[in-house]
Coordinates of C-alpha atoms in Angstrom, one line a residue:
Chain A
M1080 CA -27.7 3.4 5.3
V1081 CA -23.9 3.4 5.3
R1082 CA -22.5 3.5 8.8
A1083 CA -20.1 6.4 9.3
D1084 CA -17.5 3.9 10.6
S1085 CA -17.3 2.2 7.3
Q1086 CA -16.4 5.4 5.5
H1087 CA -13.0 6.9 4.9
K1088 CA -12.1 9.2 7.8
S1089 CA -9.8 12.1 7.4
N1090 CA -7.2 12.6 10.1
L1091 CA -9.0 15.8 11.2
E1092 CA -12.2 13.7 11.6
L1093 CA -10.3 11.3 13.8
V1094 CA -9.2 14.3 15.9
N1095 CA -12.8 15.5 16.0
E1096 CA -14.0 12.1 17.4
C1097 CA -11.5 12.3 20.3
D1098 CA -11.2 16.0 21.1
T1099 CA -15.0 16.5 21.0
F1100 CA -15.6 19.2 23.6
P1101 CA -16.2 22.6 21.8
Y1102 CA -13.6 25.4 21.8
P1103 CA -14.2 28.9 23.2
T1104 CA -12.3 30.8 20.6
A1105 CA -14.5 30.3 17.7
N1106 CA -17.5 31.9 19.4
P1107 CA -16.9 32.7 23.1
Q1108 CA -20.5 33.6 23.9
E1109 CA -21.8 30.3 22.4
Y1110 CA -19.1 28.4 24.4
I1111 CA -20.2 30.1 27.6
Q1112 CA -23.7 29.1 26.9
Y1113 CA -22.6 25.6 26.2
I1114 CA -20.5 25.1 29.3
S1115 CA -23.3 26.6 31.5
T1116 CA -25.2 23.4 30.7
Y1117 CA -22.7 21.6 33.0
Y1118 CA -22.1 22.1 36.7
H1119 CA -18.6 23.1 37.8
F1120 CA -17.2 20.6 40.2
V1121 CA -15.5 22.8 42.8
V1122 CA -13.0 21.5 45.3
A1123 CA -11.0 23.8 47.6
D1124 CA -12.3 26.9 45.7
Q1125 CA -11.2 25.6 42.3
T1126 CA -13.1 24.2 39.4
V1127 CA -11.5 20.8 38.7
G1128 CA -14.1 19.3 36.3
Y1129 CA -17.5 19.7 34.7
V1130 CA -20.5 17.6 35.7
L1131 CA -23.7 16.7 33.8
P1132 CA -26.8 18.1 35.4
S1133 CA -28.3 14.5 35.6
V1134 CA -25.2 13.4 37.5
S1135 CA -25.2 16.5 39.8
E1136 CA -28.8 15.8 40.7
V1137 CA -27.8 12.5 42.2
F1138 CA -25.4 14.4 44.6
R1139 CA -28.2 16.7 45.8
G1140 CA -28.5 16.0 49.5
I1141 CA -25.5 13.7 49.8
P1142 CA -23.5 14.8 52.9
G1143 CA -20.3 16.6 52.0
F1144 CA -21.6 17.8 48.6
E1145 CA -23.5 21.0 47.9
L1146 CA -25.4 21.7 44.7
N1147 CA -26.0 25.3 43.8
D1148 CA -28.3 25.6 40.8
D1149 CA -28.0 29.4 40.5
A1150 CA -24.2 29.3 40.5
G1151 CA -24.1 26.1 38.5
T1152 CA -21.7 24.4 40.9
L1153 CA -21.4 21.1 42.6
T1154 CA -19.0 21.7 45.5
L1155 CA -17.2 19.3 47.7
V1156 CA -17.8 21.2 51.0
S1157 CA -16.4 18.6 53.4
G1158 CA -12.8 17.6 53.9
E1159 CA -10.0 19.9 55.1
N1160 CA -7.2 18.1 53.4
E1161 CA -6.4 15.6 50.7
E1162 CA -7.0 12.6 52.9
E1163 CA -10.4 13.7 54.2
R1164 CA -11.6 14.7 50.7
S1165 CA -10.4 11.4 49.3
A1166 CA -12.2 9.5 52.0
I1167 CA -15.5 11.3 51.2
I1168 CA -15.2 10.7 47.5
A1169 CA -14.3 7.0 48.2
K1170 CA -17.2 6.5 50.6
T1171 CA -19.7 8.2 48.3
G1172 CA -18.4 6.3 45.2
G1173 CA -18.6 3.0 47.0
A1174 CA -22.2 3.7 48.1
L1175 CA -23.3 4.8 44.6
R1176 CA -21.7 1.7 43.2
V1177 CA -24.1 -0.3 45.4
T1178 CA -27.2 1.8 44.7
G1179 CA -26.5 1.3 41.0
H1180 CA -27.1 4.9 40.0
F1181 CA -24.3 5.0 37.4
K1182 CA -23.4 2.4 34.8
V1183 CA -19.8 3.6 34.7
L1184 CA -19.3 2.5 38.3
E1185 CA -19.9 -1.1 37.2
K1186 CA -16.4 -1.0 35.7
W1187 CA -14.9 -0.3 39.2
R1188 CA -11.1 -0.8 38.9
N1189 CA -9.7 -0.4 42.4
E1190 CA -7.3 2.1 40.8
L1191 CA -6.9 5.6 42.3
Y1192 CA -6.3 8.6 40.1
P1193 CA -4.9 11.9 41.3
V1194 CA -6.7 15.3 41.0
Y1195 CA -4.5 18.3 41.3
G1196 CA -5.1 22.0 42.2
K1197 CA -3.6 25.2 40.7
N1198 CA -0.3 24.9 42.6
R1199 CA 0.0 21.2 41.6
E1200 CA -1.1 20.2 45.1
L1201 CA -2.9 16.8 45.2
L1202 CA -6.5 17.8 46.0
F1203 CA -7.9 14.3 46.3
K1204 CA -7.7 10.8 44.9
I1205 CA -10.6 9.2 43.0
E1206 CA -11.4 5.7 41.8
R1207 CA -10.7 5.6 38.1
A1208 CA -14.3 4.5 37.2
M1209 CA -15.7 7.6 39.0
S1210 CA -13.5 10.2 37.3
P1211 CA -15.8 10.8 34.3
L1212 CA -18.7 11.5 36.6
F1213 CA -16.9 14.7 37.7
G1214 CA -15.1 15.3 34.4
V1215 CA -11.7 15.6 36.1
V1216 CA -8.4 15.4 34.2
T1217 CA -6.8 12.0 34.0
Y1218 CA -3.3 11.0 32.9
G1219 CA -1.8 8.1 31.0
A1220 CA 1.3 6.9 29.3
H1221 CA 1.1 5.9 25.7
C1222 CA 4.0 4.3 23.8
I1223 CA 4.5 3.4 20.1
C1224 CA 7.1 0.7 19.4
Y1225 CA 8.5 0.5 15.9
T1226 CA 11.3 -0.9 13.9
N1227 CA 13.4 0.5 11.1
G1228 CA 12.9 4.1 12.1
H1229 CA 15.6 5.4 9.7
D1230 CA 13.3 4.9 6.7
T1231 CA 9.5 5.5 6.5
E1232 CA 9.1 3.0 3.7
M1233 CA 10.7 0.3 5.8
M1234 CA 9.2 1.3 9.1
R1235 CA 6.9 -1.1 10.9
L1236 CA 4.7 -0.3 13.9
W1237 CA 3.7 -2.8 16.6
I1238 CA -0.1 -2.4 16.9
P1239 CA -2.2 -4.5 19.3
R1240 CA -5.8 -5.4 18.9
R1241 CA -7.8 -5.0 22.1
A1242 CA -9.4 -8.0 23.7
A1243 CA -13.0 -8.4 22.7
K1244 CA -14.3 -8.2 26.2
K1245 CA -12.7 -4.8 26.9
T1246 CA -14.2 -1.3 26.2
Y1247 CA -13.5 -0.5 22.6
G1248 CA -13.2 -4.3 22.2
G1249 CA -11.5 -5.5 19.1
M1250 CA -10.2 -2.0 18.2
L1251 CA -6.6 -1.2 17.5
D1252 CA -4.4 0.5 20.1
N1253 CA -1.0 1.9 20.8
T1254 CA 1.7 -0.7 21.5
V1255 CA 1.4 0.0 25.2
A1256 CA -1.0 2.4 26.9
G1257 CA -2.3 2.7 30.5
G1258 CA -3.4 5.1 33.2
I1259 CA -1.1 6.7 35.7
A1260 CA -2.2 6.0 39.3
V1261 CA -1.7 8.3 42.3
G1262 CA 1.9 8.7 43.2
E1263 CA 3.1 6.9 40.0
D1264 CA 5.8 8.4 37.9
P1265 CA 4.8 8.5 34.1
F1266 CA 7.9 6.7 33.1
E1267 CA 7.6 4.0 35.8
A1268 CA 4.0 3.6 34.7
L1269 CA 5.3 3.0 31.2
V1270 CA 7.9 0.5 32.3
R1271 CA 5.2 -1.4 34.2
E1272 CA 2.7 -1.4 31.3
C1273 CA 5.4 -2.5 28.8
D1274 CA 5.8 -5.6 30.9
E1275 CA 2.1 -6.2 31.6
E1276 CA 0.7 -5.5 28.2
A1277 CA 3.5 -6.4 25.8
S1278 CA 6.0 -8.5 27.7
L1279 CA 8.8 -6.0 26.9
P1280 CA 11.9 -6.5 29.1
Q1281 CA 12.4 -3.7 31.6
D1282 CA 16.0 -3.1 30.6
I1283 CA 15.1 -2.5 26.9
V1284 CA 12.4 -0.1 27.9
R1285 CA 14.6 1.9 30.3
Q1286 CA 17.3 2.1 27.7
S1287 CA 15.3 2.8 24.6
A1288 CA 12.1 4.6 25.5
K1289 CA 12.2 8.3 24.4
A1290 CA 9.8 10.8 25.9
A1291 CA 8.2 13.0 23.3
G1292 CA 5.9 15.3 25.2
T1293 CA 2.2 15.1 25.8
V1294 CA -1.0 14.7 23.8
S1295 CA -4.0 16.3 25.4
Y1296 CA -7.7 16.5 24.4
F1297 CA -11.2 17.0 25.9
H1298 CA -13.3 14.0 25.1
I1299 CA -17.1 13.6 25.5
R1300 CA -17.9 9.9 26.1
D1301 CA -20.1 8.2 23.6
E1302 CA -21.7 4.7 23.4
R1303 CA -18.4 3.0 22.6
A1304 CA -16.9 3.7 26.0
G1305 CA -19.8 1.9 27.7
G1306 CA -21.9 3.4 30.6
E1307 CA -23.5 6.9 30.5
T1308 CA -22.8 9.0 27.4
R1309 CA -22.0 12.7 27.5
L1310 CA -19.7 12.3 30.5
L1311 CA -16.5 14.4 30.1
Q1312 CA -13.0 13.1 30.0
P1313 CA -10.3 15.7 29.7
E1314 CA -7.1 13.7 29.3
C1315 CA -3.4 14.1 29.1
Q1316 CA -1.2 11.3 27.8
F1317 CA 2.6 11.3 28.2
V1318 CA 3.9 10.0 24.9
Y1319 CA 6.9 7.7 24.4
D1320 CA 8.5 6.1 21.4
I1321 CA 10.6 2.9 21.5
E1322 CA 12.6 1.8 18.4
L1323 CA 12.8 -2.0 19.0
P1324 CA 15.5 -4.2 17.5
P1325 CA 13.9 -6.6 14.9
D1326 CA 14.3 -9.6 17.2
V1327 CA 12.3 -8.1 20.1
V1328 CA 8.6 -9.0 19.6
P1329 CA 5.9 -7.7 21.8
K1330 CA 3.6 -10.5 23.2
P1331 CA 0.4 -10.2 25.1
N1332 CA 1.0 -10.8 28.8
D1333 CA -2.4 -10.1 30.3
D1334 CA -6.0 -10.2 29.1
E1335 CA -6.0 -6.7 27.6
V1336 CA -4.6 -7.6 24.1
Q1337 CA -5.6 -10.3 21.6
E1338 CA -2.5 -10.1 19.4
F1339 CA 0.1 -7.7 18.0
Y1340 CA 0.4 -6.8 14.4
N1341 CA 3.6 -5.7 12.7
M1342 CA 2.2 -3.0 10.3
T1343 CA 3.7 -0.8 7.7
V1344 CA 3.0 3.0 7.9
E1345 CA 0.6 2.6 5.0
E1346 CA -1.3 -0.2 6.7
V1347 CA -1.6 1.9 9.9
R1348 CA -2.9 4.9 7.8
E1349 CA -5.5 2.7 6.2
A1350 CA -6.6 1.3 9.6
L1351 CA -6.9 4.8 10.9
A1352 CA -9.0 5.9 8.0
K1353 CA -11.3 2.9 8.5
G1354 CA -11.9 4.0 12.1
E1355 CA -10.3 0.8 13.4
F1356 CA -8.3 2.6 16.2
K1357 CA -9.6 3.5 19.6
P1358 CA -10.1 7.3 19.3
N1359 CA -7.4 8.5 21.7
C1360 CA -4.9 5.9 20.3
A1361 CA -5.7 7.2 16.8
I1362 CA -4.6 10.7 17.7
V1363 CA -1.5 9.6 19.6
T1364 CA -0.6 7.8 16.4
L1365 CA -1.1 11.0 14.4
D1366 CA 1.2 12.8 16.8
F1367 CA 3.8 10.1 16.1
F1368 CA 3.4 10.5 12.4
I1369 CA 3.7 14.2 12.6
R1370 CA 6.9 14.1 14.8
K1371 CA 8.4 11.5 12.5
G1372 CA 7.8 13.6 9.4
I1373 CA 5.3 11.2 7.9
L1374 CA 2.4 13.6 8.1
T1375 CA 3.5 17.0 6.7
V1376 CA 1.9 20.1 5.2
Q1377 CA 2.5 18.4 1.8
N1378 CA 0.2 15.5 2.4
E1379 CA -2.1 16.7 5.2
P1380 CA -4.1 19.8 4.5
D1381 CA -5.3 20.1 8.1
L1382 CA -1.8 19.9 9.6
I1383 CA -2.0 23.2 11.5
E1384 CA -5.4 22.4 13.1
I1385 CA -4.4 18.9 13.9
C1386 CA -1.1 19.9 15.6
S1387 CA -3.1 22.3 17.8
R1388 CA -5.9 20.0 18.6
L1389 CA -3.5 17.2 19.7
H1390 CA -2.1 19.5 22.4
R1391 CA -5.3 21.0 23.8
R1392 CA -4.8 23.4 26.6
L1393 CA -7.2 22.1 29.3
E1394 CA -9.0 24.6 31.5
F1395 CA -8.5 22.7 34.7
P1396 CA -5.3 22.5 36.8
T1397 CA -3.0 19.7 35.7
M1398 CA -0.2 17.7 37.2
Chain B
M260 CA 17.3 47.3 40.0
V261 CA 18.0 43.9 38.4
R262 CA 16.8 43.7 34.8
A263 CA 14.4 40.8 34.2
D264 CA 16.6 39.8 31.3
S265 CA 19.6 39.0 33.5
Q266 CA 17.6 36.7 35.7
H267 CA 17.1 33.0 35.2
K268 CA 14.0 32.3 33.1
S269 CA 12.0 29.1 33.4
N270 CA 10.9 27.5 30.2
L271 CA 7.3 28.4 30.9
E272 CA 8.4 32.1 31.3
L273 CA 10.0 31.8 27.8
V274 CA 6.7 30.5 26.5
N275 CA 4.8 33.4 28.3
E276 CA 7.0 35.9 26.6
C277 CA 6.1 34.6 23.1
D278 CA 2.6 33.3 23.5
T279 CA 1.5 36.5 25.3
F280 CA -2.1 36.9 24.2
P281 CA -4.5 35.8 27.0
Y282 CA -6.5 32.5 26.8
P283 CA -10.3 32.4 26.9
T284 CA -10.5 29.2 28.9
A285 CA -9.4 30.4 32.3
N286 CA -12.0 33.1 32.5
P287 CA -14.2 33.4 29.3
Q288 CA -15.9 36.6 30.5
E289 CA -12.7 38.4 31.2
Y290 CA -11.3 37.2 27.8
I291 CA -14.4 38.6 26.0
Q292 CA -13.9 41.9 27.8
Y293 CA -10.2 41.9 26.8
I294 CA -10.7 41.1 23.1
S295 CA -13.5 43.7 22.9
T296 CA -10.7 46.3 23.3
Y297 CA -9.6 45.3 19.8
Y298 CA -11.5 45.8 16.5
H299 CA -12.1 42.6 14.5
F300 CA -10.6 42.9 11.0
V301 CA -13.4 41.6 8.8
V302 CA -12.8 40.5 5.2
A303 CA -15.4 38.6 3.2
D304 CA -17.6 38.2 6.3
Q305 CA -14.7 36.6 8.3
T306 CA -12.7 37.9 11.2
V307 CA -9.1 37.4 10.0
G308 CA -7.3 39.4 12.7
Y309 CA -7.6 41.9 15.6
V310 CA -6.7 45.5 15.3
L311 CA -5.7 48.1 18.0
P312 CA -8.2 50.9 18.3
S313 CA -5.4 53.4 17.7
V314 CA -4.7 51.7 14.4
S315 CA -8.3 51.3 13.4
E316 CA -8.8 55.0 14.0
V317 CA -6.3 55.7 11.1
F318 CA -8.5 53.8 8.7
R319 CA -11.6 55.8 9.5
G320 CA -12.6 57.5 6.3
I321 CA -10.1 55.6 4.1
P322 CA -12.0 54.5 1.0
G323 CA -12.6 50.7 1.0
F324 CA -12.5 50.4 4.8
E325 CA -15.4 50.8 7.2
L326 CA -15.0 51.3 10.9
N327 CA -18.0 50.3 13.1
D328 CA -17.4 51.4 16.7
D329 CA -20.6 49.7 18.0
A330 CA -19.8 46.4 16.4
G331 CA -16.1 46.7 17.1
T332 CA -15.2 46.0 13.5
L333 CA -12.9 47.3 10.8
T334 CA -14.2 45.9 7.6
L335 CA -12.6 45.8 4.2
V336 CA -15.7 46.6 2.2
S337 CA -14.2 47.0 -1.2
G338 CA -12.9 44.2 -3.4
E339 CA -14.9 41.4 -4.9
N340 CA -12.0 39.0 -5.1
E341 CA -8.5 38.3 -4.0
E342 CA -6.9 40.5 -6.6
E343 CA -9.1 43.5 -5.9
R344 CA -8.7 43.2 -2.1
S345 CA -4.9 42.8 -2.4
A346 CA -4.8 45.9 -4.6
I347 CA -6.6 48.0 -2.0
I348 CA -4.5 46.8 0.8
A349 CA -1.3 47.5 -1.2
K350 CA -2.4 50.9 -2.2
T351 CA -3.4 51.9 1.3
G352 CA -0.3 50.4 2.8
G353 CA 1.9 52.3 0.3
A354 CA 0.2 55.5 1.1
L355 CA 0.4 55.0 4.9
R356 CA 4.1 54.3 4.4
V357 CA 4.5 57.8 2.9
T358 CA 2.3 59.5 5.4
G359 CA 4.4 58.0 8.2
H360 CA 1.5 57.0 10.4
F361 CA 3.1 53.7 11.5
K362 CA 6.6 53.0 12.5
V363 CA 6.3 49.3 11.6
L364 CA 5.9 50.4 7.9
E365 CA 9.4 51.8 8.0
K366 CA 10.6 48.2 7.8
W367 CA 8.9 47.7 4.4
R368 CA 10.1 44.4 3.0
N369 CA 8.5 44.0 -0.5
E370 CA 7.4 40.6 0.6
L371 CA 3.8 39.6 0.3
Y372 CA 2.2 37.3 2.9
P373 CA -1.0 35.4 2.3
V374 CA -4.2 35.7 4.4
Y375 CA -6.6 32.8 4.2
G376 CA -10.3 32.3 4.8
K377 CA -12.3 29.5 6.4
N378 CA -12.2 27.3 3.4
R379 CA -8.4 27.9 3.0
E380 CA -9.1 30.3 0.1
L381 CA -6.6 33.1 -0.3
L382 CA -8.5 36.2 0.7
F383 CA -5.8 38.7 0.0
K384 CA -2.1 39.3 0.0
I385 CA -0.4 41.8 2.3
E386 CA 3.0 43.4 2.6
R387 CA 4.9 41.6 5.4
A388 CA 5.5 44.8 7.4
M389 CA 1.8 45.6 7.3
S390 CA 0.6 42.3 8.7
P391 CA 0.9 43.3 12.5
L392 CA -1.4 46.3 11.9
F393 CA -4.3 43.9 11.1
G394 CA -3.1 41.1 13.4
V395 CA -3.4 38.5 10.7
V396 CA -1.8 35.0 10.9
T397 CA 1.6 34.8 9.3
Y398 CA 3.6 31.7 8.5
G399 CA 7.3 30.7 8.7
A400 CA 9.6 27.8 8.4
H401 CA 12.1 27.2 11.3
C402 CA 14.8 24.6 11.2
I403 CA 17.2 23.3 13.8
C404 CA 20.4 21.7 12.5
Y405 CA 22.2 19.4 14.9
T406 CA 24.9 16.8 15.0
N407 CA 25.2 13.5 17.0
G408 CA 21.5 13.1 17.4
H409 CA 21.9 9.5 18.8
D410 CA 23.2 10.8 22.2
T411 CA 21.9 13.9 24.1
E412 CA 25.3 14.2 25.8
M413 CA 27.1 14.4 22.5
M414 CA 24.5 16.4 20.6
R415 CA 25.5 19.8 19.3
L416 CA 23.1 22.4 17.9
W417 CA 24.0 25.0 15.3
I418 CA 22.9 28.3 16.7
P419 CA 23.3 31.6 14.9
R420 CA 23.6 35.0 16.4
R421 CA 21.5 37.6 14.6
A422 CA 23.2 40.6 13.0
A423 CA 23.2 43.6 15.3
K424 CA 21.3 45.8 12.8
K425 CA 18.3 43.5 12.6
T426 CA 15.3 43.4 14.9
Y427 CA 16.2 41.4 18.0
G428 CA 19.8 42.3 17.0
G429 CA 22.5 40.2 18.6
M430 CA 20.0 37.6 19.9
L431 CA 20.3 33.9 19.3
D432 CA 18.1 32.2 16.6
N433 CA 17.2 28.9 15.1
T434 CA 19.7 27.6 12.5
V435 CA 17.5 28.7 9.7
A436 CA 14.2 30.7 10.0
G437 CA 12.2 32.7 7.6
G438 CA 8.7 33.8 6.5
I439 CA 6.7 32.0 3.9
A440 CA 5.6 34.3 1.1
V441 CA 2.4 34.0 -1.0
G442 CA 2.4 30.9 -3.1
E443 CA 5.5 29.5 -1.5
D444 CA 5.6 25.9 -0.3
P445 CA 6.9 25.7 3.3
F446 CA 9.5 23.1 2.4
E447 CA 10.7 25.2 -0.6
A448 CA 10.9 28.2 1.7
L449 CA 13.1 26.1 4.0
V450 CA 15.4 25.1 1.1
R451 CA 15.7 28.7 0.0
E452 CA 16.4 30.0 3.6
C453 CA 18.9 27.2 4.2
D454 CA 21.0 28.5 1.3
E455 CA 20.4 32.2 2.0
E456 CA 21.0 32.1 5.8
A457 CA 23.4 29.2 6.4
S458 CA 24.9 28.3 3.0
L459 CA 23.6 24.8 3.3
P460 CA 23.6 22.8 0.0
Q461 CA 20.2 22.2 -1.4
D462 CA 20.8 18.4 -1.9
I463 CA 21.6 17.9 1.8
V464 CA 18.5 19.9 2.9
R465 CA 16.2 18.0 0.5
Q466 CA 17.6 14.7 1.6
S467 CA 18.0 15.2 5.4
A468 CA 15.3 17.7 6.5
K469 CA 12.6 16.1 8.5
A470 CA 9.3 17.8 9.0
A471 CA 8.1 17.8 12.7
G472 CA 4.7 19.6 12.6
T473 CA 4.0 23.2 13.6
V474 CA 4.6 25.5 16.5
S475 CA 1.9 28.2 16.9
Y476 CA 1.4 31.1 19.3
F477 CA -0.3 34.5 19.6
H478 CA 2.3 37.2 20.3
I479 CA 1.8 40.8 21.4
R480 CA 4.7 42.9 20.0
D481 CA 6.8 44.7 22.6
E482 CA 9.7 47.2 22.3
R483 CA 12.2 44.6 21.1
A484 CA 10.4 44.1 17.8
G485 CA 10.7 47.8 17.0
G486 CA 7.8 50.0 15.9
E487 CA 4.5 50.2 17.7
T488 CA 4.0 48.0 20.7
R489 CA 0.8 46.0 21.5
L490 CA 0.3 45.0 17.8
L491 CA -0.7 41.4 17.4
Q492 CA 1.1 38.6 15.7
P493 CA -0.6 35.2 15.6
E494 CA 2.0 33.0 14.0
C495 CA 2.4 29.5 12.8
Q496 CA 5.9 28.0 12.2
F497 CA 6.4 24.9 10.2
V498 CA 9.2 23.1 12.1
Y499 CA 12.0 21.0 10.5
D500 CA 15.0 19.2 11.9
I501 CA 18.2 18.4 10.0
E502 CA 20.8 16.1 11.4
L503 CA 24.0 17.3 9.7
P504 CA 27.1 15.3 9.2
P505 CA 30.0 16.7 11.2
D506 CA 31.8 18.0 8.2
V507 CA 28.9 20.2 7.0
V508 CA 29.3 23.6 8.8
P509 CA 26.6 26.3 8.4
K510 CA 28.1 29.7 7.3
P511 CA 26.4 33.1 7.0
N512 CA 25.5 33.8 3.4
D513 CA 23.6 37.1 3.8
D514 CA 23.6 39.9 6.3
E515 CA 21.1 38.3 8.7
V516 CA 23.6 36.3 10.7
Q517 CA 26.8 37.3 12.5
E518 CA 28.1 33.8 13.2
F519 CA 27.1 30.3 14.0
Y520 CA 27.9 28.6 17.3
N521 CA 28.2 24.8 17.8
M522 CA 26.5 24.5 21.2
T523 CA 25.9 21.6 23.5
V524 CA 22.4 21.0 24.8
E525 CA 23.5 22.3 28.2
E526 CA 24.8 25.5 26.6
V527 CA 21.6 26.0 24.7
R528 CA 19.6 25.5 27.9
E529 CA 21.7 28.1 29.7
A530 CA 21.3 30.6 26.8
L531 CA 17.6 30.1 26.9
A532 CA 17.4 30.7 30.6
K533 CA 19.5 33.9 30.2
G534 CA 16.9 35.1 27.7
E535 CA 19.5 35.2 24.9
F536 CA 17.1 33.7 22.3
K537 CA 14.6 35.6 20.2
P538 CA 11.3 34.8 21.8
N539 CA 9.8 32.7 19.0
C540 CA 13.1 30.9 18.4
A541 CA 13.2 30.0 22.1
I542 CA 10.0 28.2 22.0
V543 CA 10.8 26.4 18.7
T544 CA 13.9 25.2 20.5
L545 CA 11.7 24.0 23.5
D546 CA 9.6 22.0 21.0
F547 CA 12.8 20.4 19.6
F548 CA 13.9 19.5 23.1
I549 CA 10.5 18.0 24.0
R550 CA 10.4 16.0 20.7
K551 CA 13.9 14.7 21.3
G552 CA 13.2 13.6 24.9
I553 CA 15.5 16.2 26.4
L554 CA 12.7 18.0 28.2
T555 CA 10.5 15.5 30.0
V556 CA 8.1 15.4 32.9
Q557 CA 11.1 14.3 35.0
N558 CA 13.0 17.6 34.6
E559 CA 10.3 20.0 33.5
P560 CA 7.4 20.6 35.9
D561 CA 5.5 22.7 33.4
L562 CA 5.7 20.1 30.6
I563 CA 1.9 19.8 30.1
E564 CA 1.3 23.5 29.9
I565 CA 4.3 24.1 27.7
C566 CA 3.3 21.3 25.2
S567 CA -0.1 23.0 24.9
R568 CA 1.1 26.5 24.6
L569 CA 3.6 25.6 21.8
H570 CA 0.7 24.5 19.7
R571 CA -1.9 27.2 20.3
R572 CA -5.1 26.9 18.4
L573 CA -5.5 30.3 16.7
E574 CA -9.0 31.7 16.4
F575 CA -8.5 32.8 12.8
P576 CA -8.6 30.8 9.6
T577 CA -5.3 29.3 8.7
M578 CA -3.5 28.0 5.6

């Protein structure tokens, strides 16, 4: 049997692999049926994520949480304010890490992610590794560094290969990509990651990085992410481009990246089609190609669908 | 009473004025209730648009159309192929233009728009002025011409004011914008419009225009569009940028444009906030500002929501 990975993937198939959660518009009734298989994670009277029944079950009886099977809700009932809620989440997460209920908690990061409410208020902080258990929105900054931007034929992209020991080990990535922690500004997160992952000098990044909006999607975790499958990851990436001078060469600075390749647009397109990119980095690359006029309605029959899917409107409050 | 138009509008308010149709994700049940107030326009077993009940009522008894109140459908039952369907639509539209049932048909254009099915097959053609009656997806090409792209402070945008006699008369527009007719390539439509609306030489356009994806939204027509209100217009615009040399100056070439202004980014932002832009041109301008790093998470609190809303996934088949 031929593995799907070894076949040629269309750009829309790449999008489908990342933005996997179904859409309500095609068939609203079917969608309602589908999401009713998840519990709503309710905090301060707001749904901030969806939780698998098997995950919700673990929280039955844990103080501070209330499971309502009829309503289909897992509610954080304790905590009057952000600090108290964060404390309960942290305490429970720490304990579940010890009990070993969830494989995802084995990748504990000691990084706190923010979860926001409808009025952009910080509802609580949560350890990064815990966030897929509750299906809450997480944020990152992704940057593509390139040279010779004036000419698509001459353009080169700096593409790293992820370290083998990481999740999605050995796959291709965006030049710099990382999560945004509580209280961190997306641009400052980018500056930090540019140093940590690619040894790019701060002054070049501050001077040359251009913001280009967001890419958002609703991912269902599969085997490749490690840990439990079917956990939900609605994500929003702040996207940046940096046109580097030819003499500035990204170099690995931590253990996240094996090496950087200097690839032509054509080489990147081939690597995409071969499924060599980490799924969310693939679609950030598609967004770059669309904004740069490389993917157009002339060469991409699914352009309209892809443009929409790269900017999914998430049904939870965001930053 | 202060008119809303004279108040300062946030960028999200500008999006809300264009992408007016509600979203299913916030409250799927409420959404289902809402869309059930429209009839589905069904052609070849596919819903290709939503129709107001008051419009559907007119088609009751017209040969070739079947209204089913229980199912909430207006079905084109005649026509085995594209040509036959287009002929029925044309014949019926021509007759309704004479009967005077619909004000929107007074703006008959003699321009045919394509309506596609799930497999991107052309289902039928329809006179442009008729398309909002059936709420079918229409397509356009929008282009922003600018100078001094290397520096936001120095950048100038070429902004036309629409002729007074047009719909949205006197409002500001994108440098070049027009609909895409049946069989027309979006880029060729752009080249044509650049000549017709702005006297831009074909060779400059072909050499300098850069595709930058699509902007899509679901608009509910209001008084400003003329004709019946509440008609639906799901639209997809192919977006292009042209960085013009300083000595190339757009000039009106038909009766669509009064004059062109050479505006700074700050002047454009003020005009947007004052509500001076035609609604869909406002959001194409926001997309430009986001792609160019002018609107960022640092200065636009609604960035995530705006990015998603500018690329709405339409629930009908597209091109």
